[in-house]
Short mmCIF file of C-alpha atoms and ligand atoms in Angstrom, two decimals:
data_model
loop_
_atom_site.label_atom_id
_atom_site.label_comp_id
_atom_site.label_asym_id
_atom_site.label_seq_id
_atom_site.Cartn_x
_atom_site.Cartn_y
_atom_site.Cartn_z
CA UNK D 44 8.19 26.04 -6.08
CA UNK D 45 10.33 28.01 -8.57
CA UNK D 46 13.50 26.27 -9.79
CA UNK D 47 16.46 26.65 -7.29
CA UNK D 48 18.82 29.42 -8.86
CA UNK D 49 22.62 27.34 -10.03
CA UNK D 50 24.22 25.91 -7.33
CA UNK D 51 27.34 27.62 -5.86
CA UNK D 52 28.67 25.33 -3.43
CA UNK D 53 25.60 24.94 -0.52
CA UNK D 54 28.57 24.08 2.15
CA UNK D 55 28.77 21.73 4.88
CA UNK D 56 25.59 19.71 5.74
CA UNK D 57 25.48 16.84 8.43
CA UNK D 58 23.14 14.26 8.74
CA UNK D 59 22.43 12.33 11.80
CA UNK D 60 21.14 8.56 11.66
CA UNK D 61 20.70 6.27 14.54
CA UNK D 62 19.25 3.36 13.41
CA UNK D 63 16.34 2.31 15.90
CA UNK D 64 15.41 -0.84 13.91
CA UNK D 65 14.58 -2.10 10.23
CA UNK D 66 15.90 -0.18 7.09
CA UNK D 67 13.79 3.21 7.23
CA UNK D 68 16.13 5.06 8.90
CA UNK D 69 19.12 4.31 7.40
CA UNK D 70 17.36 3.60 3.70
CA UNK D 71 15.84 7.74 3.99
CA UNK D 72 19.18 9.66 5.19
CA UNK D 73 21.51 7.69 3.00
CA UNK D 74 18.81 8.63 -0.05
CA UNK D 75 19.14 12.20 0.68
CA UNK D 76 22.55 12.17 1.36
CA UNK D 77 23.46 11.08 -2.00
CA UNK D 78 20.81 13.01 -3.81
CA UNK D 79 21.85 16.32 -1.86
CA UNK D 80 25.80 15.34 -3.53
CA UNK D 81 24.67 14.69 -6.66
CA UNK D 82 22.23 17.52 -7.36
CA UNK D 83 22.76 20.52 -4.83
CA UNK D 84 26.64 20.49 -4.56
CA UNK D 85 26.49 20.15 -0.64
CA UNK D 86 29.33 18.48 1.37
CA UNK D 87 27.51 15.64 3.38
CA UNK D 88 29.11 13.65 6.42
CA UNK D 89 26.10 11.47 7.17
CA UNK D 90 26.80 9.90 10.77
CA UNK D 91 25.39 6.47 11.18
CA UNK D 92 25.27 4.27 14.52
CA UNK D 93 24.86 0.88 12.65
CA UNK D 94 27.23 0.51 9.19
CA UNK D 95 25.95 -3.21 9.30
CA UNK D 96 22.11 -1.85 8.23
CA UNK D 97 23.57 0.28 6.13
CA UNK D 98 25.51 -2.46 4.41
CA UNK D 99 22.41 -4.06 3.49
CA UNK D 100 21.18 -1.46 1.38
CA UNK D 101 24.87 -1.10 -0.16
CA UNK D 102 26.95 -4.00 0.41
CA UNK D 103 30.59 -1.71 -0.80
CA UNK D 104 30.09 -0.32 3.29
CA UNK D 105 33.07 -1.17 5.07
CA UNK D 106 31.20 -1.56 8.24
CA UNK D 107 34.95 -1.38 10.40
CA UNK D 108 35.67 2.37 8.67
CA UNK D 109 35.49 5.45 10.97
CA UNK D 110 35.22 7.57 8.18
CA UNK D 111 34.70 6.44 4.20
CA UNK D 112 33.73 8.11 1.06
CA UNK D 113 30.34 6.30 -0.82
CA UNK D 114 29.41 8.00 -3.70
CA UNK D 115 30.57 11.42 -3.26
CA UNK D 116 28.79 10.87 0.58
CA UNK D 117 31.34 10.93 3.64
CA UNK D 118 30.08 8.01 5.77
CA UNK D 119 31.19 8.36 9.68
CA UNK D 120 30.71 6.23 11.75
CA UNK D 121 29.26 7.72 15.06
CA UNK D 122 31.34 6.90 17.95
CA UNK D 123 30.33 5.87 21.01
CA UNK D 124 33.73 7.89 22.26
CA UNK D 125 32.41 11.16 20.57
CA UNK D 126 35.63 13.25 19.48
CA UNK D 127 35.52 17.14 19.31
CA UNK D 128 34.43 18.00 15.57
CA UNK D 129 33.49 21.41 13.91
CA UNK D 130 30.07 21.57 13.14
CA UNK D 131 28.44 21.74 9.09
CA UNK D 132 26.23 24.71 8.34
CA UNK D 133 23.20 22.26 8.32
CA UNK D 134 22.61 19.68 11.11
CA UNK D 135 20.03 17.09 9.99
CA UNK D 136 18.73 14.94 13.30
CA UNK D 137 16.92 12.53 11.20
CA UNK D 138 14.09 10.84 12.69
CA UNK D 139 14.32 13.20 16.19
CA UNK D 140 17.51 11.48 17.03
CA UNK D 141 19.46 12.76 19.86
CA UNK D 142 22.68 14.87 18.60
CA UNK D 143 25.87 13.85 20.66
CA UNK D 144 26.29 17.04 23.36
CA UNK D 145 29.75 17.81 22.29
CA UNK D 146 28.13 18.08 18.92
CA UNK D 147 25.69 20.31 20.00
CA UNK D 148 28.21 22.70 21.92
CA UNK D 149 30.48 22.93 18.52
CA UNK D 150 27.22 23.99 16.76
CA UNK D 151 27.03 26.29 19.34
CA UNK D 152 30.13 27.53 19.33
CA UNK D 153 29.83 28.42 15.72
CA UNK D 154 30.44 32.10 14.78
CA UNK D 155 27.29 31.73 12.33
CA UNK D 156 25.22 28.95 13.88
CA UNK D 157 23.94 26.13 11.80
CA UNK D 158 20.56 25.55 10.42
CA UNK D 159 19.20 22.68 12.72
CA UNK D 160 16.28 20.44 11.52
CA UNK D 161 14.70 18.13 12.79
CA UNK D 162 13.89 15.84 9.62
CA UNK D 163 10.44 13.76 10.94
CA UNK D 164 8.71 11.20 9.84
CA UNK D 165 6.36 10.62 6.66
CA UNK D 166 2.75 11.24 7.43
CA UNK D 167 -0.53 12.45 5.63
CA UNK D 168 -2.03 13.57 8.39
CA UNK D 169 -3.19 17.52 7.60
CA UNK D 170 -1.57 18.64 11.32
CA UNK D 171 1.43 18.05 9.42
CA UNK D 172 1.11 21.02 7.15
CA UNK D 173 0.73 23.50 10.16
CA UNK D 174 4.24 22.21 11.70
CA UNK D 175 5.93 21.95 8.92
CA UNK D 176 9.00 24.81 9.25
CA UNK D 177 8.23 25.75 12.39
CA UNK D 178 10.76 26.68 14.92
CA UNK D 179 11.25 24.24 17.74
CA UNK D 180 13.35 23.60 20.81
CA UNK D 181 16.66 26.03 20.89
CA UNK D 182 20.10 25.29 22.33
CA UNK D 183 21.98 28.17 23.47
CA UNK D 184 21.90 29.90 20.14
CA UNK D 185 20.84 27.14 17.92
CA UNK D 186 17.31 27.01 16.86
CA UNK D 187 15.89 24.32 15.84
CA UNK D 188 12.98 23.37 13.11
CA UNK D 189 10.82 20.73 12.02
CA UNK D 190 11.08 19.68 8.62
CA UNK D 191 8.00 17.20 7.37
CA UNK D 192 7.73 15.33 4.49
CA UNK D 193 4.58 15.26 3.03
CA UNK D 194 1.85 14.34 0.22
CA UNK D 195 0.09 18.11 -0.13
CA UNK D 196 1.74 21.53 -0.71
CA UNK D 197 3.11 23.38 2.05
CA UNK D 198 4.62 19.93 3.42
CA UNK D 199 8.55 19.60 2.54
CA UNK D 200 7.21 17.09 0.23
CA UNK D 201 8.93 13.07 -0.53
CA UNK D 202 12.69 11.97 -1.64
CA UNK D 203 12.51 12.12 -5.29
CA UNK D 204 15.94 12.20 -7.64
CA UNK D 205 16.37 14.40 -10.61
CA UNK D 206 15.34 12.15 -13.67
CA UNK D 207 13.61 9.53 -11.34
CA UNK D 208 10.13 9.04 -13.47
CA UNK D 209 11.45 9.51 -17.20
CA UNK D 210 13.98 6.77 -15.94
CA UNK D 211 11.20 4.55 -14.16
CA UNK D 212 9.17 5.03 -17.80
CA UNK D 213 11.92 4.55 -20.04
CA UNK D 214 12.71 1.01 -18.00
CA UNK D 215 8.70 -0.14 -17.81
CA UNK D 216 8.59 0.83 -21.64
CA UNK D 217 11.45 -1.71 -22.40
CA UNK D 218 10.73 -5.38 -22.04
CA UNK D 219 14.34 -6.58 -22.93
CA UNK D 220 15.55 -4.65 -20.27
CA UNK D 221 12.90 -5.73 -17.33
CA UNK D 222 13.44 -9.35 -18.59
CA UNK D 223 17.28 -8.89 -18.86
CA UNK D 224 17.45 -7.07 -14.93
CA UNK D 225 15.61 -10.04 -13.90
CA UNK D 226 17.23 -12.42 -15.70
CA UNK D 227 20.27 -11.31 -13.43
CA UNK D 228 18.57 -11.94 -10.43
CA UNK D 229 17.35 -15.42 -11.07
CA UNK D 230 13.85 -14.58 -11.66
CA UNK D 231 12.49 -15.51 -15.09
CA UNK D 232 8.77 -15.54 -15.02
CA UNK D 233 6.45 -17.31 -17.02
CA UNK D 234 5.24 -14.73 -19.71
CA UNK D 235 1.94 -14.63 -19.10
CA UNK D 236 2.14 -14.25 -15.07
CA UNK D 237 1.76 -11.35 -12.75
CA UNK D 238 4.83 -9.88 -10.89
CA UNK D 239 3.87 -8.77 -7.09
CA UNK D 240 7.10 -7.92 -5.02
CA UNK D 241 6.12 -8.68 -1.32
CA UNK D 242 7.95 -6.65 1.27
CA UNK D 243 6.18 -6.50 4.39
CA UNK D 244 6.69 -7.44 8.95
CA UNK D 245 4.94 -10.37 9.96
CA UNK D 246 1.39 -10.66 8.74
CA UNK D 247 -1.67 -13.23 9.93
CA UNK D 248 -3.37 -12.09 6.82
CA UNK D 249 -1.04 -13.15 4.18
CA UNK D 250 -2.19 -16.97 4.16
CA UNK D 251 -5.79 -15.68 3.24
CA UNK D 252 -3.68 -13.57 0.04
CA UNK D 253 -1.57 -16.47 -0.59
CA UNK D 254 -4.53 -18.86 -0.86
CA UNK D 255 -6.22 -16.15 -3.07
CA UNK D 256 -3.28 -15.67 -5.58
CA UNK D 257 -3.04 -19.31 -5.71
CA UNK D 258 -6.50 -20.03 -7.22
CA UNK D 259 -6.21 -17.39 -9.28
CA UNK D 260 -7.12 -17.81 -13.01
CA UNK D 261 -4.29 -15.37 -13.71
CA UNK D 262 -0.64 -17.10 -12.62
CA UNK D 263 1.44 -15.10 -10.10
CA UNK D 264 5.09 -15.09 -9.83
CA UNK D 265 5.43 -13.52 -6.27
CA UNK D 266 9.13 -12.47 -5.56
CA UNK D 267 9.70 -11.91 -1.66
CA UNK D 268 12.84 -10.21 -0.58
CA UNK D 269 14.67 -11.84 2.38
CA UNK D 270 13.03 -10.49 5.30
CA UNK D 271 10.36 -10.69 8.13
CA UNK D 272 7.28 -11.83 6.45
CA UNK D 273 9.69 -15.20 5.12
CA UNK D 274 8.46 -17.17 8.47
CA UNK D 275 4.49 -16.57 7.37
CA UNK D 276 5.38 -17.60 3.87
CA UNK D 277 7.37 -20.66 4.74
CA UNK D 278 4.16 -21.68 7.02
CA UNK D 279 2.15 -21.52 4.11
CA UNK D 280 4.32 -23.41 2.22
CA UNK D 281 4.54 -26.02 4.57
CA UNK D 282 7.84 -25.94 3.95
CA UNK D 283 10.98 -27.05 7.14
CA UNK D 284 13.22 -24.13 5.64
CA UNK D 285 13.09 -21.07 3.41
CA UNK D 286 16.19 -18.78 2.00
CA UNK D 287 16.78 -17.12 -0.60
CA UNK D 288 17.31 -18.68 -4.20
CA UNK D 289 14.06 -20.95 -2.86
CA UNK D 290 11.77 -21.56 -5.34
CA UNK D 291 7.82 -23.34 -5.02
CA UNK D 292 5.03 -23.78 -7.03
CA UNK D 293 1.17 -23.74 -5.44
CA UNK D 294 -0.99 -24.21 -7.94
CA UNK D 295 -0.99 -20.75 -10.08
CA UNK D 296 1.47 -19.32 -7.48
CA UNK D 297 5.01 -19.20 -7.57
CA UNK D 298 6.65 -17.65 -4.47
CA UNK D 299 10.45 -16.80 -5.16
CA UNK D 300 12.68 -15.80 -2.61
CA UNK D 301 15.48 -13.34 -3.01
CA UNK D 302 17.82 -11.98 -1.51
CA UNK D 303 17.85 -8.18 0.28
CA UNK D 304 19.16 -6.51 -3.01
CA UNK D 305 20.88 -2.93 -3.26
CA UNK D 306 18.67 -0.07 -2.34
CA UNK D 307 19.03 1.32 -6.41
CA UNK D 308 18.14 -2.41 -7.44
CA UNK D 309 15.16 -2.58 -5.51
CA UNK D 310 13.36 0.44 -7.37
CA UNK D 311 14.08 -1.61 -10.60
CA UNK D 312 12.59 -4.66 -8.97
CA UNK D 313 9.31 -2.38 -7.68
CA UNK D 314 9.61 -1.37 -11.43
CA UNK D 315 9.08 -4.26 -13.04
CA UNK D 316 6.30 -5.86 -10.78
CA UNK D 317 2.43 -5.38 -11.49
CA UNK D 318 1.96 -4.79 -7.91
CA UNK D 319 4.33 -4.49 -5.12
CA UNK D 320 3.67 -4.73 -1.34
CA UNK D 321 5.90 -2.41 0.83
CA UNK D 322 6.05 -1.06 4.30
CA UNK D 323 7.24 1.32 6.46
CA UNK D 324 8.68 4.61 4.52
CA UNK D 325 10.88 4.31 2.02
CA UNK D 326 9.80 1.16 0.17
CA UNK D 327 6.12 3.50 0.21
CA UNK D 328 7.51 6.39 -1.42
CA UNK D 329 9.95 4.19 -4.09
CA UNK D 330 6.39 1.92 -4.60
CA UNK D 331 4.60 5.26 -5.28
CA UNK D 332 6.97 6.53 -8.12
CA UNK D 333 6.68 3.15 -9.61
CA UNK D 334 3.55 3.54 -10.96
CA UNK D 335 1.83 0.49 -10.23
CA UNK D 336 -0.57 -0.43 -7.58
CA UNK D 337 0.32 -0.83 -4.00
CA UNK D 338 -0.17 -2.45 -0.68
CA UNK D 339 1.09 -0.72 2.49
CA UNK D 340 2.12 -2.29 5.72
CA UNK D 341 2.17 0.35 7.65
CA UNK D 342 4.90 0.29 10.66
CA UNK D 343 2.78 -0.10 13.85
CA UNK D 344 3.28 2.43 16.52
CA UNK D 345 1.99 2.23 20.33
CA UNK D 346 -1.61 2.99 20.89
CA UNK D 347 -2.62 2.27 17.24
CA UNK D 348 -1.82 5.92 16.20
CA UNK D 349 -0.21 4.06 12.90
CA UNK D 350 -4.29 3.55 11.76
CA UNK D 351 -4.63 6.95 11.75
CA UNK D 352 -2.02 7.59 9.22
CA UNK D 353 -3.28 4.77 7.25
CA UNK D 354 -6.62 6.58 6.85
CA UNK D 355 -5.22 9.98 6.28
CA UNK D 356 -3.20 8.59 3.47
CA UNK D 357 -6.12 6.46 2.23
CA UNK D 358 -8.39 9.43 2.41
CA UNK D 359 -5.61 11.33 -0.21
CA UNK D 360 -4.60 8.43 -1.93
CA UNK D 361 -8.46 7.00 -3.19
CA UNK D 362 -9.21 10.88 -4.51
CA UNK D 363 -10.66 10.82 -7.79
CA UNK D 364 -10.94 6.68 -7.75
CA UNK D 365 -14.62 5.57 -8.37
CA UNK D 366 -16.54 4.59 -5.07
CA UNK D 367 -16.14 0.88 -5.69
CA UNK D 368 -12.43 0.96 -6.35
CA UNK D 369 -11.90 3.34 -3.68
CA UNK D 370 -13.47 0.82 -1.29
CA UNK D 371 -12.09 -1.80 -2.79
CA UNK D 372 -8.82 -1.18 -2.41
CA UNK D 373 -9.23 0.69 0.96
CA UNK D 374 -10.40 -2.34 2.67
CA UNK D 375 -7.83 -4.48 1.20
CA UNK D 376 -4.78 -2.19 2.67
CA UNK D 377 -7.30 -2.23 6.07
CA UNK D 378 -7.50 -5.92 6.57
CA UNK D 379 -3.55 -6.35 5.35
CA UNK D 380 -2.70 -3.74 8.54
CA UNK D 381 -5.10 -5.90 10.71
CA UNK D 382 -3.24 -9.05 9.62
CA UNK D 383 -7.20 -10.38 8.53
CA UNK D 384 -8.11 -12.58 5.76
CA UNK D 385 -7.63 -10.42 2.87
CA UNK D 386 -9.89 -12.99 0.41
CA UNK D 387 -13.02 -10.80 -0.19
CA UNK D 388 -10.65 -7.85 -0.37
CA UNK D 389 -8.61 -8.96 -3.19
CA UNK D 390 -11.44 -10.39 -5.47
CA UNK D 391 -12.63 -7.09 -5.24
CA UNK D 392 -9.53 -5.59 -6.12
CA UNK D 393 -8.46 -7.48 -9.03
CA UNK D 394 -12.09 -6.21 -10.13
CA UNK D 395 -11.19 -2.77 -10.31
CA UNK D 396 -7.42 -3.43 -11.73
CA UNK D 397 -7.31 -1.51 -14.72
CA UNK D 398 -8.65 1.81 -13.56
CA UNK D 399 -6.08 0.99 -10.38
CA UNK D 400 -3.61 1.05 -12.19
CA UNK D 401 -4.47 4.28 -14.18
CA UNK D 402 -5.01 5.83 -10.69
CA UNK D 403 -1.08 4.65 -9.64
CA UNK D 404 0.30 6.72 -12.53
CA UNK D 405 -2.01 9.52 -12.32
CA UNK D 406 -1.47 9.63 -8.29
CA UNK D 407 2.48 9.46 -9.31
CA UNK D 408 2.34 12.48 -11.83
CA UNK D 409 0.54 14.52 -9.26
CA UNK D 410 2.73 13.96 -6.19
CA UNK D 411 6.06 14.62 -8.51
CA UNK D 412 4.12 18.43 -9.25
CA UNK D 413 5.72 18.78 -5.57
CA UNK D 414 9.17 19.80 -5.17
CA UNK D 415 11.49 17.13 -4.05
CA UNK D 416 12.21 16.80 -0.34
CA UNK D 417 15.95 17.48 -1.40
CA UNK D 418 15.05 20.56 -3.26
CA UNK D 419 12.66 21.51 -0.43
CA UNK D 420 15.47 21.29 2.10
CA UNK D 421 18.02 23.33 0.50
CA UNK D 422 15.07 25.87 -0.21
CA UNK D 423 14.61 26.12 3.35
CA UNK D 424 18.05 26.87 3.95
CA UNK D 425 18.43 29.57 1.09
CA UNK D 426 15.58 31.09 2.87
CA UNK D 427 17.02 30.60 6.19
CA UNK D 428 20.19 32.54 5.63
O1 TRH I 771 12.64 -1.35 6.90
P1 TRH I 771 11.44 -0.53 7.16
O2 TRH I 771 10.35 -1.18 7.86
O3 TRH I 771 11.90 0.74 7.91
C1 TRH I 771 11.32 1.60 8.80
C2 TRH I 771 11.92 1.43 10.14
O4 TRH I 771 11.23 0.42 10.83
C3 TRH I 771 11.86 2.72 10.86
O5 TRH I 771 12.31 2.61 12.19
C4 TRH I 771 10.49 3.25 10.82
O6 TRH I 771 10.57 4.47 11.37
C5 TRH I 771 10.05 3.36 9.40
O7 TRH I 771 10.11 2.08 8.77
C6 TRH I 771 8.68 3.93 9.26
O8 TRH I 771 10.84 0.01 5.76
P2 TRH I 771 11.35 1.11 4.72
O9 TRH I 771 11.17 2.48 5.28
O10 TRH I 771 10.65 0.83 3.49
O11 TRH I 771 12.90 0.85 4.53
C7 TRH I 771 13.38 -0.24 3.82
C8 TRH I 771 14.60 0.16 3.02
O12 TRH I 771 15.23 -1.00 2.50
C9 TRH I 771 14.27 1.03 1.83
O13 TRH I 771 15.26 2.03 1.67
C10 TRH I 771 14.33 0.08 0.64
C11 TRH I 771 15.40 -0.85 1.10
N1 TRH I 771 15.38 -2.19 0.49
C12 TRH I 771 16.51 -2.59 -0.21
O14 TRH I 771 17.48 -1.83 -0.36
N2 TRH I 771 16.54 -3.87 -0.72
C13 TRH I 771 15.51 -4.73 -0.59
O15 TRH I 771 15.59 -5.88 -1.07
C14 TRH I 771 14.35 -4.29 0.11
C15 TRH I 771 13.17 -5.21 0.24
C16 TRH I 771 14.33 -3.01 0.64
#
């Protein structure tokens, strides 16, 4: 895609969040939000049902605020008393959320009415390519459009922020300042030990990894964000309580728990680590533009449809590895989304590590030859009007 000509002001965009459970929802439209501020000179009001999520990911949230300013990003929170408000020249329904009515009548009453997208969710699938920007349902005079996110061209492609890689390199390229960033967080690994970051829902596979990293000939400092997967871990540890600041040695293992950390620290944290386990959406895209290796738990949906996104990335994804590290590390994300003993599975990925981890970079470089799901939005727009 050509560069987007200088921005004049791009007006009035509002995003819609509801935040059906977990991190993804809220973690994606605040991401945009701040990148669409920062780099396209749009107004955002990004509406959000649940400030206490959001607070998580960035803990200056005043979770009692109507209405607050977060980097350049006007936070609102949506009302279960809707009040009248003018609608933005872009409405973002993020997810297929369901716009408040009154909402949808001030769109409608618009002299010019809005863009309306529907922003979906992250899949590999090739369907995806075919719906991508196509017009959906209309209200009154307000048509609406699905907007994709996507691995290949003619997909609206993944979150990705001006700068992003040359920053990511610049970091990985400086010991001092991996050591100091982790320094701050209480993590000071031995020197010759592996960093995996383990982010992942509840998982009757990881005792098989666990057991795995722990015999290892290479030591392991595994650093697990507060979160679901903590009960498995603790069970494996035979340990009555686990929070973060724990800290326990198993043989070549140690497991680390941290606290959730700010959505921009995280990226550093994925930065730093040899290998990083992630799930759902976001944590998959940041993991991606680190550069290293990656594990996906994939965030199950009814009927299984979940595995078929799992092999439609995996079918992308293992392009241009050799057979046996393609099956290698296929089977290994296979049996971690079947919650099976991943033992056989790792051995044989470790085996193929180095070309791995050429294949993380090299699959990073080609997916940033994409324009940015930002850039691809506002695209759409300048096309639109
Ligand atoms: O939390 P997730 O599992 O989110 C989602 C939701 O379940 C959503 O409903 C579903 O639709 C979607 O998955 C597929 O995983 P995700 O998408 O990776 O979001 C986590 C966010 O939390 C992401 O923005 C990174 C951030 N994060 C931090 O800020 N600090 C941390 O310490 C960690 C571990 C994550």
């Amino acid at each position: 895609m050509p560069e987007l000509p200088q921005m004049k002001n791009r007006g009035r965009w509002d995003i819609f969040c509801t935040v059906v459970d977990n991190f993804g929802d809220i973690g994606v439209t605040w991401r945009l939000a701040r990148q669409l501020v920062a780099e396209h000179s749009v107004d955002v009001r990004l509406w959000v049902d649940d400030l206490r999520a959001f607070e998580r990911l960035c803990p200056q949230i005043n979770v009692d605020a109507a209405q607050q300013w977060q980097q350049g990003v006007e936070v609102r929170q949506w009302p279960t008393d809707w009040q009248p408000v003018d609608a933005g020249d872009v409405v973002i329904a993020a997810f297929a959320c369901q716009l408040p009515s009154a909402f949808m009548d001030a769109m409608a009453a618009r002299e010019k009415p809005p863009l309306w997208m529907n922003l979906d969710y992250l899949s590999a699938e090739d369907w995806v390519i075919g719906c991508h920007g196509l017009p959906s349902v209309k209200y009154k005079s307000v048509q609406k459009y699905f907007f994709f996110p996507g691995f290949q061209k003619g997909t609206g492609g993944l979150l990705r922020e001006r700068g992003l890689l040359e920053r990511r390199r610049a970091f990985q390229q400086d010991p001092e300042a991996q050591r100091q960033f982790l320094h701050g967080l209480g993590i000071d690994p031995a020197p010759d030990a592996q960093l995996i970051s383990l982010f992942a829902y509840e998982n009757a596979g990881l005792a098989s990894w666990l057991d795995a990293l722990a015999s290892d000939s290479t030591p392991t400092h595994l650093l697990v964000p507060e979160g679901r997967i903590l009960g498995d871990v603790q069970r494996w540890l035979g340990v009555s309580e686990l929070a973060a600041g724990a800290l326990h040695v198993r043989n070549g293992l140690t497991v680390q728990v941290l606290p959730f950390v700010r959505q921009d620290q995280y990226d550093y944290l994925l930065w730093c680590c040899d290998f990083n386990a992630v799930r759902g959406e976001d944590s998959f895209v940041r993991a991606q533009w680190a550069g290293r290796p990656l594990l996906w738990h994939i965030y199950r949906q009814d009927e299984d449809i979940h595995l078929d996104k799992l092999e439609a990335f995996l079918a992308l994804y293992t392009k241009g590895l050799s057979a046996p590290a393609s099956a290698a590390i296929s089977s290994l994300w296979r049996a971690w989304n079947a919650g099976e003993d991943m033992t056989d599975q790792w051995l044989a990925t470790r085996k193929h590590w180095p070309e791995l981890q050429n294949h993380a970079e090299a699959w990073c470089l080609e997916q940033a030859l994409q324009a940015d799901l930002a850039a691809a939005l506002v695209q759409f727009y300048v096309n639109w009007i």
